[in-house]
């Protein structure tokens, strides 16, 4: 059983003003970085010192948020990260539901023998923390951080910098306010964040209008040469091999969102993106309607996520992975079609 934290318990945990470490998931997205840095600013405004540790490096389009310079990247700064963990009294794990999503950082965090609090919006969290503040119907962890501030009566600690970070997390995890997780409550939260004086068009520009020439070329190649449709399964996919990624000087984040183009095809209810990296295949899955890709990722690709967005991996060749994927979606065809 996971222990859902009450507001009182969280207040108790925070009232001695503990030293805090905030960890996010490997390959962080806008919500991981935005909620992590947002929470760091809020804690600072409440008189607490917090260090954000990211398991690995992330793309430039996420590096502009206020406070980014203080983020410790575990893969290149192990000693600094370990010291922050040793010095911490409390660890917040943001935007993931399983320690494995921290990669190599997982061991340092789980063996630290420090209380862990998870703030998240993924389904079925693992039992690795003392307390959980999660809701799998929330749009983003940034929304959960805002809700936590409301519950603690901490709205005054959400300053301009925190608002920028949280708004970024919300924008990126809702596909710019278009996914089904967007609610009237979220729009009110976004409005409150806007009233902190943020420049929302700049946020959009930093994240989405900052393509490199090579990234755009890679996308063009993927769409014109690598997009395949399986009409009988209402499925489309794109697969990129390591040498193809190298040809376009692949940088982290360059293939972000590519899977959504496959999903955007009329009559397609399930889309996948396969990328070959370090001898394995990383998989992104997206669906329309109520077809549950979290289930699919858990059952076949050692992964998870949400109903309409999930990911996983397979330690196999690209060919075998795609062959297996085709078999799976053929079996699921009726369900996929019914969900469109
Ligand atoms: P993406 O396809 O953008 O990498 O990830 C989509 C969603 O699936 C995210 O919410 C992410 O948390 C989840 N996800 C991606 N990869 C993995 C994975 O390897 N394991 C698990 N459990 N979830 C993943
Ligand atoms: Mn998220």
mmCIF file of N, CA and C in Angstrom, residues 249-330:
data_model
loop_
_atom_site.group_PDB
_atom_site.id
_atom_site.type_symbol
_atom_site.label_atom_id
_atom_site.label_comp_id
_atom_site.label_asym_id
_atom_site.label_seq_id
_atom_site.Cartn_x
_atom_site.Cartn_y
_atom_site.Cartn_z
ATOM 1 N N UNK A 249 23.421 14.396 -36.658
ATOM 2 C CA UNK A 249 24.062 14.915 -35.452
ATOM 3 C C UNK A 249 23.074 14.994 -34.283
ATOM 4 N N UNK A 250 22.394 13.869 -34.024
ATOM 5 C CA UNK A 250 21.345 13.811 -33.002
ATOM 6 C C UNK A 250 21.803 14.363 -31.644
ATOM 7 N N UNK A 251 21.003 15.252 -31.103
ATOM 8 C CA UNK A 251 21.204 15.751 -29.736
ATOM 9 C C UNK A 251 19.957 15.403 -28.929
ATOM 10 N N UNK A 252 20.143 15.237 -27.623
ATOM 11 C CA UNK A 252 18.988 14.932 -26.766
ATOM 12 C C UNK A 252 17.839 15.886 -27.053
ATOM 13 N N UNK A 253 16.650 15.338 -27.167
ATOM 14 C CA UNK A 253 15.477 16.187 -27.378
ATOM 15 C C UNK A 253 15.117 16.368 -28.842
ATOM 16 N N UNK A 254 16.011 15.972 -29.753
ATOM 17 C CA UNK A 254 15.757 16.227 -31.178
ATOM 18 C C UNK A 254 14.556 15.458 -31.709
ATOM 19 N N UNK A 255 14.221 14.325 -31.084
ATOM 20 C CA UNK A 255 13.095 13.547 -31.602
ATOM 21 C C UNK A 255 11.832 13.723 -30.751
ATOM 22 N N UNK A 256 11.903 14.601 -29.779
ATOM 23 C CA UNK A 256 10.753 14.896 -28.911
ATOM 24 C C UNK A 256 9.545 15.309 -29.769
ATOM 25 N N UNK A 257 8.426 14.670 -29.539
ATOM 26 C CA UNK A 257 7.203 15.080 -30.232
ATOM 27 C C UNK A 257 7.013 14.454 -31.608
ATOM 28 N N UNK A 258 8.040 13.775 -32.111
ATOM 29 C CA UNK A 258 7.937 13.161 -33.440
ATOM 30 C C UNK A 258 6.787 12.152 -33.504
ATOM 31 N N UNK A 259 6.619 11.410 -32.417
ATOM 32 C CA UNK A 259 5.573 10.380 -32.361
ATOM 33 C C UNK A 259 4.175 10.985 -32.573
ATOM 34 N N UNK A 260 4.020 12.255 -32.186
ATOM 35 C CA UNK A 260 2.698 12.881 -32.333
ATOM 36 C C UNK A 260 2.308 13.078 -33.796
ATOM 37 N N UNK A 261 3.303 13.227 -34.678
ATOM 38 C CA UNK A 261 2.977 13.333 -36.108
ATOM 39 C C UNK A 261 2.364 12.024 -36.598
ATOM 40 N N UNK A 262 2.923 10.912 -36.129
ATOM 41 C CA UNK A 262 2.373 9.614 -36.532
ATOM 42 C C UNK A 262 0.938 9.474 -36.020
ATOM 43 N N UNK A 263 0.713 9.947 -34.791
ATOM 44 C CA UNK A 263 -0.628 9.847 -34.205
ATOM 45 C C UNK A 263 -1.627 10.764 -34.901
ATOM 46 N N UNK A 264 -1.110 11.833 -35.517
ATOM 47 C CA UNK A 264 -2.023 12.839 -36.093
ATOM 48 C C UNK A 264 -2.699 12.351 -37.375
ATOM 49 N N UNK A 265 -2.262 11.202 -37.900
ATOM 50 C CA UNK A 265 -2.861 10.707 -39.146
ATOM 51 C C UNK A 265 -4.308 10.284 -38.883
ATOM 52 N N UNK A 266 -5.186 10.708 -39.764
ATOM 53 C CA UNK A 266 -6.600 10.360 -39.643
ATOM 54 C C UNK A 266 -6.752 8.836 -39.702
ATOM 55 N N UNK A 267 -7.509 8.273 -38.791
ATOM 56 C CA UNK A 267 -7.717 6.826 -38.786
ATOM 57 C C UNK A 267 -6.686 6.061 -37.978
ATOM 58 N N UNK A 268 -5.683 6.765 -37.458
ATOM 59 C CA UNK A 268 -4.675 6.115 -36.614
ATOM 60 C C UNK A 268 -5.022 6.364 -35.148
ATOM 61 N N UNK A 269 -5.031 5.296 -34.356
ATOM 62 C CA UNK A 269 -5.369 5.427 -32.934
ATOM 63 C C UNK A 269 -4.201 5.162 -32.018
ATOM 64 N N UNK A 270 -3.143 4.552 -32.583
ATOM 65 C CA UNK A 270 -1.951 4.234 -31.785
ATOM 66 C C UNK A 270 -0.715 4.585 -32.601
ATOM 67 N N UNK A 271 0.230 5.256 -31.957
ATOM 68 C CA UNK A 271 1.473 5.604 -32.656
ATOM 69 C C UNK A 271 2.668 5.233 -31.795
ATOM 70 N N UNK A 272 3.739 4.848 -32.480
ATOM 71 C CA UNK A 272 4.964 4.498 -31.753
ATOM 72 C C UNK A 272 6.160 5.158 -32.416
ATOM 73 N N UNK A 273 7.150 5.446 -31.583
ATOM 74 C CA UNK A 273 8.433 5.920 -32.096
ATOM 75 C C UNK A 273 9.516 5.037 -31.483
ATOM 76 N N UNK A 274 10.380 4.485 -32.339
ATOM 77 C CA UNK A 274 11.469 3.613 -31.887
ATOM 78 C C UNK A 274 12.789 4.295 -32.193
ATOM 79 N N UNK A 275 13.662 4.361 -31.208
ATOM 80 C CA UNK A 275 14.999 4.920 -31.445
ATOM 81 C C UNK A 275 16.041 3.945 -30.928
ATOM 82 N N UNK A 276 17.004 3.640 -31.787
ATOM 83 C CA UNK A 276 18.079 2.728 -31.384
ATOM 84 C C UNK A 276 19.163 3.529 -30.683
ATOM 85 N N UNK A 277 19.504 3.095 -29.472
ATOM 86 C CA UNK A 277 20.511 3.829 -28.711
ATOM 87 C C UNK A 277 21.217 2.880 -27.753
ATOM 88 N N UNK A 278 22.532 2.902 -27.759
ATOM 89 C CA UNK A 278 23.336 2.080 -26.849
ATOM 90 C C UNK A 278 22.897 0.610 -26.846
ATOM 91 N N UNK A 279 22.676 0.061 -28.009
ATOM 92 C CA UNK A 279 22.357 -1.362 -28.111
ATOM 93 C C UNK A 279 20.967 -1.753 -27.660
ATOM 94 N N UNK A 280 20.105 -0.772 -27.442
ATOM 95 C CA UNK A 280 18.710 -1.143 -27.161
ATOM 96 C C UNK A 280 17.761 -0.193 -27.875
ATOM 97 N N UNK A 281 16.476 -0.530 -27.794
ATOM 98 C CA UNK A 281 15.478 0.279 -28.500
ATOM 99 C C UNK A 281 14.622 0.995 -27.465
ATOM 100 N N UNK A 282 14.620 2.331 -27.541
ATOM 101 C CA UNK A 282 13.769 3.138 -26.664
ATOM 102 C C UNK A 282 12.469 3.386 -27.409
ATOM 103 N N UNK A 283 11.360 3.229 -26.709
ATOM 104 C CA UNK A 283 10.049 3.280 -27.362
ATOM 105 C C UNK A 283 9.169 4.358 -26.734
ATOM 106 N N UNK A 284 8.545 5.151 -27.589
ATOM 107 C CA UNK A 284 7.527 6.106 -27.139
ATOM 108 C C UNK A 284 6.195 5.697 -27.736
ATOM 109 N N UNK A 285 5.168 5.711 -26.921
ATOM 110 C CA UNK A 285 3.840 5.310 -27.397
ATOM 111 C C UNK A 285 2.827 6.415 -27.128
ATOM 112 N N UNK A 286 1.931 6.626 -28.072
ATOM 113 C CA UNK A 286 0.849 7.601 -27.897
ATOM 114 C C UNK A 286 -0.440 7.003 -28.433
ATOM 115 N N UNK A 287 -1.572 7.399 -27.832
ATOM 116 C CA UNK A 287 -2.855 6.895 -28.329
ATOM 117 C C UNK A 287 -3.902 7.982 -28.302
ATOM 118 N N UNK A 288 -4.973 7.719 -29.065
ATOM 119 C CA UNK A 288 -6.140 8.602 -29.022
ATOM 120 C C UNK A 288 -7.210 7.920 -28.166
ATOM 121 N N UNK A 289 -8.149 8.692 -27.657
ATOM 122 C CA UNK A 289 -9.287 8.122 -26.934
ATOM 123 C C UNK A 289 -8.866 7.341 -25.716
ATOM 124 N N UNK A 290 -9.546 6.194 -25.487
ATOM 125 C CA UNK A 290 -9.272 5.490 -24.229
ATOM 126 C C UNK A 290 -8.371 4.267 -24.413
ATOM 127 N N UNK A 291 -7.670 4.169 -25.517
ATOM 128 C CA UNK A 291 -6.737 3.045 -25.664
ATOM 129 C C UNK A 291 -5.519 3.279 -24.752
ATOM 130 N N UNK A 292 -5.251 2.289 -23.887
ATOM 131 C CA UNK A 292 -4.309 2.498 -22.776
ATOM 132 C C UNK A 292 -2.883 2.051 -23.139
ATOM 133 N N UNK A 293 -2.027 3.010 -23.493
ATOM 134 C CA UNK A 293 -0.644 2.642 -23.843
ATOM 135 C C UNK A 293 0.230 2.398 -22.602
ATOM 136 N N UNK A 294 -0.209 2.890 -21.448
ATOM 137 C CA UNK A 294 0.494 2.559 -20.202
ATOM 138 C C UNK A 294 0.507 1.037 -20.021
ATOM 139 N N UNK A 295 -0.673 0.424 -20.250
ATOM 140 C CA UNK A 295 -0.808 -1.037 -20.124
ATOM 141 C C UNK A 295 0.096 -1.746 -21.122
ATOM 142 N N UNK A 296 0.075 -1.248 -22.341
ATOM 143 C CA UNK A 296 0.878 -1.861 -23.410
ATOM 144 C C UNK A 296 2.371 -1.789 -23.068
ATOM 145 N N UNK A 297 2.807 -0.607 -22.591
ATOM 146 C CA UNK A 297 4.229 -0.413 -22.260
ATOM 147 C C UNK A 297 4.631 -1.304 -21.083
ATOM 148 N N UNK A 298 3.730 -1.441 -20.129
ATOM 149 C CA UNK A 298 4.027 -2.288 -18.960
ATOM 150 C C UNK A 298 4.101 -3.756 -19.356
ATOM 151 N N UNK A 299 3.166 -4.180 -20.211
ATOM 152 C CA UNK A 299 3.080 -5.597 -20.572
ATOM 153 C C UNK A 299 4.227 -6.042 -21.473
ATOM 154 N N UNK A 300 4.693 -5.152 -22.358
ATOM 155 C CA UNK A 300 5.622 -5.630 -23.388
ATOM 156 C C UNK A 300 6.967 -4.906 -23.444
ATOM 157 N N UNK A 301 7.070 -3.710 -22.840
ATOM 158 C CA UNK A 301 8.295 -2.933 -23.046
ATOM 159 C C UNK A 301 8.916 -2.401 -21.760
ATOM 160 N N UNK A 302 8.737 -3.110 -20.666
ATOM 161 C CA UNK A 302 9.356 -2.734 -19.381
ATOM 162 C C UNK A 302 9.171 -1.253 -19.061
ATOM 163 N N UNK A 303 8.005 -0.724 -19.386
ATOM 164 C CA UNK A 303 7.824 0.718 -19.189
ATOM 165 C C UNK A 303 6.525 1.050 -18.513
ATOM 166 N N UNK A 304 5.994 2.202 -18.861
ATOM 167 C CA UNK A 304 4.751 2.667 -18.259
ATOM 168 C C UNK A 304 4.480 4.083 -18.682
ATOM 169 N N UNK A 305 3.656 4.784 -17.921
ATOM 170 C CA UNK A 305 3.326 6.174 -18.247
ATOM 171 C C UNK A 305 1.867 6.442 -17.970
ATOM 172 N N UNK A 306 1.194 7.004 -18.950
ATOM 173 C CA UNK A 306 -0.213 7.379 -18.803
ATOM 174 C C UNK A 306 -1.059 6.647 -19.851
ATOM 175 N N UNK A 307 -2.376 6.857 -19.794
ATOM 176 C CA UNK A 307 -3.269 6.198 -20.758
ATOM 177 C C UNK A 307 -2.879 6.556 -22.202
ATOM 178 N N UNK A 308 -2.662 7.837 -22.473
ATOM 179 C CA UNK A 308 -2.406 8.280 -23.849
ATOM 180 C C UNK A 308 -0.937 8.540 -24.180
ATOM 181 N N UNK A 309 -0.054 8.420 -23.192
ATOM 182 C CA UNK A 309 1.381 8.659 -23.454
ATOM 183 C C UNK A 309 2.199 7.772 -22.538
ATOM 184 N N UNK A 310 2.988 6.902 -23.142
ATOM 185 C CA UNK A 310 3.813 6.014 -22.317
ATOM 186 C C UNK A 310 5.108 5.722 -23.048
ATOM 187 N N UNK A 311 6.010 5.067 -22.344
ATOM 188 C CA UNK A 311 7.287 4.744 -22.964
ATOM 189 C C UNK A 311 7.862 3.484 -22.371
ATOM 190 N N UNK A 312 8.885 2.977 -23.001
ATOM 191 C CA UNK A 312 9.547 1.780 -22.500
ATOM 192 C C UNK A 312 10.776 1.485 -23.323
ATOM 193 N N UNK A 313 11.272 0.244 -23.209
ATOM 194 C CA UNK A 313 12.493 -0.116 -23.927
ATOM 195 C C UNK A 313 12.487 -1.602 -24.234
ATOM 196 N N UNK A 314 13.317 -2.011 -25.178
ATOM 197 C CA UNK A 314 13.486 -3.432 -25.465
ATOM 198 C C UNK A 314 14.948 -3.692 -25.793
ATOM 199 N N UNK A 315 15.485 -4.708 -25.125
ATOM 200 C CA UNK A 315 16.878 -5.092 -25.369
ATOM 201 C C UNK A 315 16.901 -6.088 -26.513
ATOM 202 N N UNK A 316 16.722 -5.592 -27.721
ATOM 203 C CA UNK A 316 16.664 -6.478 -28.880
ATOM 204 C C UNK A 316 17.021 -5.647 -30.110
ATOM 205 N N UNK A 317 17.060 -6.264 -31.254
ATOM 206 C CA UNK A 317 17.362 -5.507 -32.468
ATOM 207 C C UNK A 317 16.135 -4.694 -32.872
ATOM 208 N N UNK A 318 16.371 -3.704 -33.727
ATOM 209 C CA UNK A 318 15.250 -2.908 -34.229
ATOM 210 C C UNK A 318 14.264 -3.802 -34.977
ATOM 211 N N UNK A 319 14.795 -4.704 -35.795
ATOM 212 C CA UNK A 319 13.914 -5.543 -36.608
ATOM 213 C C UNK A 319 13.001 -6.403 -35.712
ATOM 214 N N UNK A 320 13.618 -7.063 -34.728
ATOM 215 C CA UNK A 320 12.815 -7.914 -33.838
ATOM 216 C C UNK A 320 11.792 -7.098 -33.055
ATOM 217 N N UNK A 321 12.216 -5.906 -32.608
ATOM 218 C CA UNK A 321 11.308 -5.064 -31.824
ATOM 219 C C UNK A 321 10.096 -4.669 -32.665
ATOM 220 N N UNK A 322 10.361 -4.285 -33.905
ATOM 221 C CA UNK A 322 9.249 -3.864 -34.776
ATOM 222 C C UNK A 322 8.367 -5.062 -35.138
ATOM 223 N N UNK A 323 8.986 -6.204 -35.404
ATOM 224 C CA UNK A 323 8.186 -7.411 -35.706
ATOM 225 C C UNK A 323 7.249 -7.735 -34.549
ATOM 226 N N UNK A 324 7.813 -7.692 -33.345
ATOM 227 C CA UNK A 324 7.012 -7.985 -32.143
ATOM 228 C C UNK A 324 5.895 -6.956 -31.983
ATOM 229 N N UNK A 325 6.243 -5.684 -32.204
ATOM 230 C CA UNK A 325 5.255 -4.605 -32.090
ATOM 231 C C UNK A 325 4.095 -4.844 -33.064
ATOM 232 N N UNK A 326 4.450 -5.242 -34.291
ATOM 233 C CA UNK A 326 3.403 -5.486 -35.296
ATOM 234 C C UNK A 326 2.468 -6.616 -34.847
ATOM 235 N N UNK A 327 3.051 -7.667 -34.254
ATOM 236 C CA UNK A 327 2.217 -8.772 -33.744
ATOM 237 C C UNK A 327 1.269 -8.276 -32.652
ATOM 238 N N UNK A 328 1.840 -7.492 -31.742
ATOM 239 C CA UNK A 328 1.029 -7.014 -30.599
ATOM 240 C C UNK A 328 -0.123 -6.153 -31.094
ATOM 241 N N UNK A 329 0.168 -5.197 -31.982
ATOM 242 C CA UNK A 329 -0.907 -4.293 -32.412
ATOM 243 C C UNK A 329 -1.935 -5.015 -33.284
ATOM 244 N N UNK A 330 -1.496 -6.060 -33.973
ATOM 245 C CA UNK A 330 -2.473 -6.840 -34.756
ATOM 246 C C UNK A 330 -3.479 -7.485 -33.807
#
